[in-house]
PDB file of C-alpha atoms in Angstrom:
ATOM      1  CA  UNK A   1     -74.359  73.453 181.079  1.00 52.00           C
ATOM      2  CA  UNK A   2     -73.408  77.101 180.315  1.00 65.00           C
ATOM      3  CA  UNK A   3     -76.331  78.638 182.018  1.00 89.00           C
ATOM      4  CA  UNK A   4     -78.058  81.930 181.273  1.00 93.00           C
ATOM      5  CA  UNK A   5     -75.501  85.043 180.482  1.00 94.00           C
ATOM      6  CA  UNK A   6     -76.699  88.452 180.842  1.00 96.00           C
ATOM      7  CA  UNK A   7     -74.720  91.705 179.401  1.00 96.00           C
ATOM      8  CA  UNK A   8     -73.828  94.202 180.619  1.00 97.00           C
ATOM      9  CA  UNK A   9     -74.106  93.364 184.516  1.00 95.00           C
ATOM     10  CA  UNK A  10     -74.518  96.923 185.316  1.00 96.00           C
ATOM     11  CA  UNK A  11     -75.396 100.165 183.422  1.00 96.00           C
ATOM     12  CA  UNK A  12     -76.306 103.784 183.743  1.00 98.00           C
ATOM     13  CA  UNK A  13     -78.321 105.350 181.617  1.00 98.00           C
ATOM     14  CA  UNK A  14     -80.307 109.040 180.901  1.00 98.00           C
ATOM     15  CA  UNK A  15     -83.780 109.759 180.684  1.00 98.00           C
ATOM     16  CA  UNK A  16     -84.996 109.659 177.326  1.00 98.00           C
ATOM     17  CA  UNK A  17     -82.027 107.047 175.741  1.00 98.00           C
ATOM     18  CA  UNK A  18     -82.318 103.679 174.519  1.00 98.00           C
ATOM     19  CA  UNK A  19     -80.913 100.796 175.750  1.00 98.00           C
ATOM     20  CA  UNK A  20     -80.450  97.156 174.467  1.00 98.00           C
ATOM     21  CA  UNK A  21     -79.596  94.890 177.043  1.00 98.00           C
ATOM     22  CA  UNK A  22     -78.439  91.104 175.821  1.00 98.00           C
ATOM     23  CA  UNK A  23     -78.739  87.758 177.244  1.00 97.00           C
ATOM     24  CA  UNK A  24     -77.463  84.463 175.828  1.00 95.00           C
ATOM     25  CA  UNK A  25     -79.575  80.999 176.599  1.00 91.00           C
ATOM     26  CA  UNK A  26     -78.682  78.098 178.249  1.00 87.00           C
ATOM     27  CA  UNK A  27     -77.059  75.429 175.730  1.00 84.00           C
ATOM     28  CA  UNK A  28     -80.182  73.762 174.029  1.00 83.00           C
ATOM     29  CA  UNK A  29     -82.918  76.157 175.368  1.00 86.00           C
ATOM     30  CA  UNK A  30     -85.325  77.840 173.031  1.00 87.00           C
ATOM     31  CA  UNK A  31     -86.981  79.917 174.609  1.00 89.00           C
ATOM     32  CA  UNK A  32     -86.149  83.337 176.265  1.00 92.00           C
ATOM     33  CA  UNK A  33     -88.408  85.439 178.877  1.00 92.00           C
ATOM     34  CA  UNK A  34     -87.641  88.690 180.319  1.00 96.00           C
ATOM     35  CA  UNK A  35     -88.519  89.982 183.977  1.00 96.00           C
ATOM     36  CA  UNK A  36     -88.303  93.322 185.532  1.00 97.00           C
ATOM     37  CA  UNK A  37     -87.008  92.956 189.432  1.00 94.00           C
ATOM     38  CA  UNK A  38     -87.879  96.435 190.925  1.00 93.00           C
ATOM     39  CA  UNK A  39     -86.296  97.701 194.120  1.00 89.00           C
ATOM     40  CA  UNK A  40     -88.255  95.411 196.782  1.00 85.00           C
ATOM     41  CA  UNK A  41     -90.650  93.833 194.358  1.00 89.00           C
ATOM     42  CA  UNK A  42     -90.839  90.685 192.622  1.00 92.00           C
ATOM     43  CA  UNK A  43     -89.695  89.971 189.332  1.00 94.00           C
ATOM     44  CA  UNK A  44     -92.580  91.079 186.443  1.00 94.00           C
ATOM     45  CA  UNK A  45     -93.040  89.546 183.193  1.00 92.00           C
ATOM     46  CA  UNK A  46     -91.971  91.171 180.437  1.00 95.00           C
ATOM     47  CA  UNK A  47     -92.053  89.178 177.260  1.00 93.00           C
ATOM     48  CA  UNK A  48     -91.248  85.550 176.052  1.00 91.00           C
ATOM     49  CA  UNK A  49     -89.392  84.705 172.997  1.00 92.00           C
ATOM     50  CA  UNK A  50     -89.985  81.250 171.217  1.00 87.00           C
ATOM     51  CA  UNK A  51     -88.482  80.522 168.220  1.00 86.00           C
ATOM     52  CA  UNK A  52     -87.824  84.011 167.529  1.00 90.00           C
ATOM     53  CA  UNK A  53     -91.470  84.839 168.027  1.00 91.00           C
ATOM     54  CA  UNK A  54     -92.895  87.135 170.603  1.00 90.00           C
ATOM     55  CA  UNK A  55     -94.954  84.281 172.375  1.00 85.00           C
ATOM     56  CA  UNK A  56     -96.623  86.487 175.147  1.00 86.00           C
ATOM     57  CA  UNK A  57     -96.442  89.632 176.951  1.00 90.00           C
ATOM     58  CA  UNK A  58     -97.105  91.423 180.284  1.00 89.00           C
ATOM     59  CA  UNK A  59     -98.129  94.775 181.344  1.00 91.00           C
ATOM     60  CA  UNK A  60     -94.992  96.590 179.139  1.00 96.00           C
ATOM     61  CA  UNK A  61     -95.447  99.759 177.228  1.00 97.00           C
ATOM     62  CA  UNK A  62     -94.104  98.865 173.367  1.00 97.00           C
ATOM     63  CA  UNK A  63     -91.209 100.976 174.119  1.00 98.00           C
ATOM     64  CA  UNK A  64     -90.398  97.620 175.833  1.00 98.00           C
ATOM     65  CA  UNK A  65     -89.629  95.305 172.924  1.00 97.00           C
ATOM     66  CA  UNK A  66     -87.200  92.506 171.952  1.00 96.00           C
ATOM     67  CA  UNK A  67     -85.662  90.402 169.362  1.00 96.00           C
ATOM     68  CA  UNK A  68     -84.763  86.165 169.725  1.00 95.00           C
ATOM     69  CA  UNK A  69     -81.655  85.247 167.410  1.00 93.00           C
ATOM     70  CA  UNK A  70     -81.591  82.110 165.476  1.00 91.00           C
ATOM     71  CA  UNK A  71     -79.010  80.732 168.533  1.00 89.00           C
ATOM     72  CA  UNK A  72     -81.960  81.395 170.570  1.00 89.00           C
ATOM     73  CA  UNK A  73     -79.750  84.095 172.150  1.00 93.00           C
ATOM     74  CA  UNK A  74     -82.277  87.257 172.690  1.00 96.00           C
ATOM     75  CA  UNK A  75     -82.127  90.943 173.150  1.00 97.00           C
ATOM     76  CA  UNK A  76     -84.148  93.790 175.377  1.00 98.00           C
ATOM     77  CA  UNK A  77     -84.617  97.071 173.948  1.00 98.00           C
ATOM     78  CA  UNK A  78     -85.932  99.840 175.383  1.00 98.00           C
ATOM     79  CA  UNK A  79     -86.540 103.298 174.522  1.00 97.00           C
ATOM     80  CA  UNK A  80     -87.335 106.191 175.872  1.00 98.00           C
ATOM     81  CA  UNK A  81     -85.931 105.502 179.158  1.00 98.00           C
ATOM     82  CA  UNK A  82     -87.873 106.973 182.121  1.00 98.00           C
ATOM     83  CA  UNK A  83     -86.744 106.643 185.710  1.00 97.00           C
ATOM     84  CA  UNK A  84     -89.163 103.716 186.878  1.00 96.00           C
ATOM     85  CA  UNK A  85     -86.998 101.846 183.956  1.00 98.00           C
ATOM     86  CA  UNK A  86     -84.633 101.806 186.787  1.00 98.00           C
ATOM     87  CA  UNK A  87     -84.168  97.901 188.030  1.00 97.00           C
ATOM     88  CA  UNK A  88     -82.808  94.444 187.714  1.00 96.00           C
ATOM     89  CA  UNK A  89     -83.362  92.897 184.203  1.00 97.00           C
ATOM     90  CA  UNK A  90     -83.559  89.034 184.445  1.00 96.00           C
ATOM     91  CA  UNK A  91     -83.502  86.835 181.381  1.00 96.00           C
ATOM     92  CA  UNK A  92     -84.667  82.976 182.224  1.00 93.00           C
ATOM     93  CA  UNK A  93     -84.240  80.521 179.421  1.00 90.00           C
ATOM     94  CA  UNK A  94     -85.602  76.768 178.776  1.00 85.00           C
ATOM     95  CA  UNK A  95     -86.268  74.344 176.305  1.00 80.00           C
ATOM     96  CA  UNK A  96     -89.872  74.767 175.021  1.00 70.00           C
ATOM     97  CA  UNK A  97     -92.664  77.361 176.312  1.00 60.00           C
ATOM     98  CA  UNK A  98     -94.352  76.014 179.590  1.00 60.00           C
ATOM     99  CA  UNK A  99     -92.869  76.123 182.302  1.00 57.00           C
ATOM    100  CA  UNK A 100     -92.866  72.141 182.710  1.00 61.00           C
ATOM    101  CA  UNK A 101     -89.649  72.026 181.660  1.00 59.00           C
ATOM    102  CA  UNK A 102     -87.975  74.720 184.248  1.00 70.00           C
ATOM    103  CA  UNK A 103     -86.503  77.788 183.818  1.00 83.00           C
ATOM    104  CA  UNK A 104     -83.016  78.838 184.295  1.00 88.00           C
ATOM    105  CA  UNK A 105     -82.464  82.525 185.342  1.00 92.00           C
ATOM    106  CA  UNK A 106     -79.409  84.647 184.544  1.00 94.00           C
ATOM    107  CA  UNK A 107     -78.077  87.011 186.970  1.00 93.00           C
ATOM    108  CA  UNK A 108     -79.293  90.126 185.749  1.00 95.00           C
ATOM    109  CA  UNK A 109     -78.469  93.673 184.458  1.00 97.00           C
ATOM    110  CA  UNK A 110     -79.008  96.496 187.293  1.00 96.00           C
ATOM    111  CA  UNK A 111     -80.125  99.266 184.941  1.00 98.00           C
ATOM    112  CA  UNK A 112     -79.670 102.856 186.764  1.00 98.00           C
ATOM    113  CA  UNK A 113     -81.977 105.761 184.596  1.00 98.00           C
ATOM    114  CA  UNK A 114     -80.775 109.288 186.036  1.00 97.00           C
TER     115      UNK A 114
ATOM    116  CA  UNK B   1    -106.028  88.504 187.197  1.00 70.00           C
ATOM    117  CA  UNK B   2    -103.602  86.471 189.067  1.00 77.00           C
ATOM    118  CA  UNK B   3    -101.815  87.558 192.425  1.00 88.00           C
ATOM    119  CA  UNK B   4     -99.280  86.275 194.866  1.00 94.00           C
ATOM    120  CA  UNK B   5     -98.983  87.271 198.422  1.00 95.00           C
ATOM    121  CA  UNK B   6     -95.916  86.501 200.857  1.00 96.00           C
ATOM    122  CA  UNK B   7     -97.025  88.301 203.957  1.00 87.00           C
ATOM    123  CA  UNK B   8     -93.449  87.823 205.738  1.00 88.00           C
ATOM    124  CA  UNK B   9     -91.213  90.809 203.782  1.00 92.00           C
ATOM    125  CA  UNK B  10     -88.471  90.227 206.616  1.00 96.00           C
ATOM    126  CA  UNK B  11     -87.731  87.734 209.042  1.00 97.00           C
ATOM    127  CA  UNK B  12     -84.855  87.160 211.202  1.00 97.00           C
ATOM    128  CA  UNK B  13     -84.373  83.340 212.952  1.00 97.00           C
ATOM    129  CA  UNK B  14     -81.262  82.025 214.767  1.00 97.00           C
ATOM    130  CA  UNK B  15     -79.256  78.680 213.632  1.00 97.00           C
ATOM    131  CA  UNK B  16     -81.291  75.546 214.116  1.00 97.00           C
ATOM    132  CA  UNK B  17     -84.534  77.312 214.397  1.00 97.00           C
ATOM    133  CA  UNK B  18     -87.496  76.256 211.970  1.00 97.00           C
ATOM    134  CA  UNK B  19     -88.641  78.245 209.147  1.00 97.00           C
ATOM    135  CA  UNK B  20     -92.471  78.634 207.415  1.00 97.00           C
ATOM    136  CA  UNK B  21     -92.646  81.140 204.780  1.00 97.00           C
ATOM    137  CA  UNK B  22     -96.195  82.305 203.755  1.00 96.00           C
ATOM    138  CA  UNK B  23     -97.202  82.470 199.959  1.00 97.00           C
ATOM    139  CA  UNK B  24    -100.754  82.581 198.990  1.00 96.00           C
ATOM    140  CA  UNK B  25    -102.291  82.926 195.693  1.00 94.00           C
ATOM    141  CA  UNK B  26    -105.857  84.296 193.305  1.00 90.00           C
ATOM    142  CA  UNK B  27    -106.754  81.786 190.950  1.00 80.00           C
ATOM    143  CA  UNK B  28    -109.740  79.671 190.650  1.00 74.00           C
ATOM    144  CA  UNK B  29    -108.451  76.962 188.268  1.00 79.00           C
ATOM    145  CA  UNK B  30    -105.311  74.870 188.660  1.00 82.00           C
ATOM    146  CA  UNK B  31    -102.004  76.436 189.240  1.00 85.00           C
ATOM    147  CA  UNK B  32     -98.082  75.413 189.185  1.00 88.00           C
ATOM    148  CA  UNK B  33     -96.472  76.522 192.120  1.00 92.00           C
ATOM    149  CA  UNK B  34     -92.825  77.305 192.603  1.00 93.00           C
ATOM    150  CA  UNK B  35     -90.327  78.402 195.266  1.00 96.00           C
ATOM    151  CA  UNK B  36     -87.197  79.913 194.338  1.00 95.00           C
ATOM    152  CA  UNK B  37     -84.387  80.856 195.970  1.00 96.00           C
ATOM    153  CA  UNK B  38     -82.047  84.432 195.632  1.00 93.00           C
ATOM    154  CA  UNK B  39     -78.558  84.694 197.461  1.00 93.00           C
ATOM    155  CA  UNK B  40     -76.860  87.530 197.621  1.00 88.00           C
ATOM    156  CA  UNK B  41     -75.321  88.220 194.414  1.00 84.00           C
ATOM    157  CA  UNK B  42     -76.435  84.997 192.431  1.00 88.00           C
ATOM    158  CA  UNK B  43     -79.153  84.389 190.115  1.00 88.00           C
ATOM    159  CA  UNK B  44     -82.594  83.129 190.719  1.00 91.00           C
ATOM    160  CA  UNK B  45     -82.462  79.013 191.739  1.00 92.00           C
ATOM    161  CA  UNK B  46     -85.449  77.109 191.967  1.00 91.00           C
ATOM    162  CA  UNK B  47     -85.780  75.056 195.047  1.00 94.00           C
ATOM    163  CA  UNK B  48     -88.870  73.693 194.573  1.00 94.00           C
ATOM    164  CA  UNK B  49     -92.032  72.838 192.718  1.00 91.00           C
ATOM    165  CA  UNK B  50     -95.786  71.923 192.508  1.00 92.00           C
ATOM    166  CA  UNK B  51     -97.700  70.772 189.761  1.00 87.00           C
ATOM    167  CA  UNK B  52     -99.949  67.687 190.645  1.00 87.00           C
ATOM    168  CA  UNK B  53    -100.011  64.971 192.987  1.00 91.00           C
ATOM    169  CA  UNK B  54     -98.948  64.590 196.534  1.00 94.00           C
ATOM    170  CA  UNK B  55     -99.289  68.617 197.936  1.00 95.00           C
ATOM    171  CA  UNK B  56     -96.058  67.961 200.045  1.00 97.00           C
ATOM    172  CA  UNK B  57     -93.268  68.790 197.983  1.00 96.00           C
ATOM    173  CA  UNK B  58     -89.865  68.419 198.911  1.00 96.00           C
ATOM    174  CA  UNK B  59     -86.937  70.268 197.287  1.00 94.00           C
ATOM    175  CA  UNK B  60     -83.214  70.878 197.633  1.00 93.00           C
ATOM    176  CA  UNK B  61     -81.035  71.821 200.680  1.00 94.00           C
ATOM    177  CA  UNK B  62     -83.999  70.207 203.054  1.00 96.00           C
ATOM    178  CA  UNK B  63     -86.707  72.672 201.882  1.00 97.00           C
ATOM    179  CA  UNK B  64     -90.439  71.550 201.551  1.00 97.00           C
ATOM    180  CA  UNK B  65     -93.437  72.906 200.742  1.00 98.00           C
ATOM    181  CA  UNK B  66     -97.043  72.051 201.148  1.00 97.00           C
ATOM    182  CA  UNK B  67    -100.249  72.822 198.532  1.00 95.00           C
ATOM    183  CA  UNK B  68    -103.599  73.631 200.259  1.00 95.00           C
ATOM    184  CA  UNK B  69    -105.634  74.035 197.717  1.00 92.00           C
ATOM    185  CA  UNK B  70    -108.582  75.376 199.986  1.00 92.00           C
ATOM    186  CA  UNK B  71    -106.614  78.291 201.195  1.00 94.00           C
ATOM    187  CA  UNK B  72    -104.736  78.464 198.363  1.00 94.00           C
ATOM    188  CA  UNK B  73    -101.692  78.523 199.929  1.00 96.00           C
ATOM    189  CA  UNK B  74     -98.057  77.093 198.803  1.00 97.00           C
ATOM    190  CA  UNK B  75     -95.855  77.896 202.160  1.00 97.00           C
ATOM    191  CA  UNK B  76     -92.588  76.658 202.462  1.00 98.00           C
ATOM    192  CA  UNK B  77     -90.906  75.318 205.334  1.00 98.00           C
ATOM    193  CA  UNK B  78     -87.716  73.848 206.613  1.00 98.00           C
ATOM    194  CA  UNK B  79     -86.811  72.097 209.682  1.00 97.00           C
ATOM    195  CA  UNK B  80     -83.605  73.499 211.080  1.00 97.00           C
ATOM    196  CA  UNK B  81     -81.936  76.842 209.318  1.00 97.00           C
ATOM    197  CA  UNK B  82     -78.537  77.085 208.712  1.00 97.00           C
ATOM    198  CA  UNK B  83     -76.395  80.674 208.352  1.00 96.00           C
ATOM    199  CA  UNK B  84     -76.049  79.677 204.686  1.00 96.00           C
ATOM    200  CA  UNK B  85     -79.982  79.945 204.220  1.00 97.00           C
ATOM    201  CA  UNK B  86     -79.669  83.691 204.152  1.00 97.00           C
ATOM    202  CA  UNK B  87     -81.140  84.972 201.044  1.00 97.00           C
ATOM    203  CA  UNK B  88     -84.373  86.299 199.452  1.00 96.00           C
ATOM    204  CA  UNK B  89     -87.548  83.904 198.703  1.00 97.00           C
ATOM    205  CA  UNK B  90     -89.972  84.208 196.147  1.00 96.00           C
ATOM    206  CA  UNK B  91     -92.912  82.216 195.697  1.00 96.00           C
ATOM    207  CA  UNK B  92     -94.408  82.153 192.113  1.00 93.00           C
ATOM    208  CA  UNK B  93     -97.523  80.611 190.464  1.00 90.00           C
ATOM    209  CA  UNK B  94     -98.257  79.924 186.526  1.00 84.00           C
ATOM    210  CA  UNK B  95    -101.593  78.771 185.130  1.00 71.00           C
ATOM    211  CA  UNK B  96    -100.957  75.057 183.006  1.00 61.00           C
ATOM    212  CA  UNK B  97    -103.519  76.189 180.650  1.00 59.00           C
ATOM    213  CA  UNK B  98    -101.337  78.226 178.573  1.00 57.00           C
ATOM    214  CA  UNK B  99    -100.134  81.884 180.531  1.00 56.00           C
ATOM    215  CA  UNK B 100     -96.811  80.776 180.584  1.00 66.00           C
ATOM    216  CA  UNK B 101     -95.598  83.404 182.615  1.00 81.00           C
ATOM    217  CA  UNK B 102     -94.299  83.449 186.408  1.00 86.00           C
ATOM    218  CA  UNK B 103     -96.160  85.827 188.907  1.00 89.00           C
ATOM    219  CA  UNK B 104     -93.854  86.566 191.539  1.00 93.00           C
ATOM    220  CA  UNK B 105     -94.612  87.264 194.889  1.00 94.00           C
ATOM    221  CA  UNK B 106     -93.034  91.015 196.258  1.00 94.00           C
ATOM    222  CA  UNK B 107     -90.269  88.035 198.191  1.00 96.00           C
ATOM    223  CA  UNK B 108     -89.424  87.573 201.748  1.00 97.00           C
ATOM    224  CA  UNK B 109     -85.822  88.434 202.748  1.00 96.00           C
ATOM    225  CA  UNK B 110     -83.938  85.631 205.551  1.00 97.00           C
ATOM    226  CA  UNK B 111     -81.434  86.476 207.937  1.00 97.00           C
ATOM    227  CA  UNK B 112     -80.345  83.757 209.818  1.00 97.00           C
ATOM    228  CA  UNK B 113     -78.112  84.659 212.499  1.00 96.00           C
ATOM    229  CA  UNK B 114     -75.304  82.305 213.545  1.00 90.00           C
TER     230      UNK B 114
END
């Protein structure tokens, strides 16, 4: 098992840029989701990926959006950064879309809006 | 719509002491329940989890939880600490009928002194 690989592990960005953050699946996984991890909160849905369709979605604005690669590997974008962007980014991966079959989380990318 | 609660946001125990961690939940129907597990620098592990069947649910590194469905409650427990136990908690719940997203509690944070 490879696990879950997030990219970059840290970044600083400014108010009002874009940012694509990247995150490649476990080996055999087919599904992505993304979390937001504020400061002292739990992680919040984002968006799921399965088979490179958006297969659900949380409380994001659609400057929040995202692409799934035919490796299954995925990408975050977002624009228009504002400061509450500011957190941990988790990407989880697994093979199929309920949670049955587990989810394996990456590390994270520690996004810092100033 | 769907919430988790973990009412302990710090606690502090010695070696050897036990442990209960509080997680309740809102939802009516049937729920999956999970405990994961966040050390210091490492990604998101998942130490245990509930979907039917006997409520006591035991997990890795001596970790257990139990299912009340009448007070909706998922807490977790363990026996005897160690100093390696240090790390944040998260309870999480998904709905089997097809949300196939986590909600995360806000996470307790252990300290277990040695």
């Amino acid at each position: 098992e490879t696990g879950v690989t997030q990219s970059p592990t840290h970044l600083i960005k400014t108010r009002g840029q874009q940012v694509t953050l990247r995150c490649s699946s476990q080996s055999g996984h087919n599904t992505v989701s993304w979390y937001q991890q504020a400061l002292g909160q739990g992680p919040q849905f984002i968006f799921q990926y399965y088979r490179e369709e958006e297969n659900g979605r949380g409380n994001f604005p659609p400057r929040f959006s995202g692409l799934q690669f035919p490796n299954y590997s995925s990408e975050l974008n977002v624009n228009a950064l504002e400061l509450d962007d500011s957190a941990l980014y988790l990407c989880a991966s697994s093979l199929g879309d309920r949670e049955n079959y587990g989810y394996t989380f990456g590390s994270g990318t520690r996004l810092t809006v100033v | 719509a769907q919430s988790v609660s973990q009412h302990n946001h710090h606690v502090i125990l010695s070696e050897a002491a036990s442990l209960e961690l509080g997680c309740n939940y809102s939802y009516g129907g049937t729920v999956n329940l999970f405990w994961y597990v966040q050390y210091p620098g490492q990604h998101l592990q998942l130490l245990l989890k509930y979907f039917s069947g006997d409520p006591l649910v035991k997990g890795i590194k001596g970790f257990e939880a139990e299912f009340i469905k009448s007070k909706f409650s998922f807490n977790l427990r363990k026996p005897s600490v160690q100093w390696s136990d240090t790390a944040e908690y998260f309870c999480a719940v998904t709905s089997p009928s097809g949300t196939y997203k986590y909600i995360f509690g806000t996470g307790t944070r252990l300290k277990v002194l040695a």
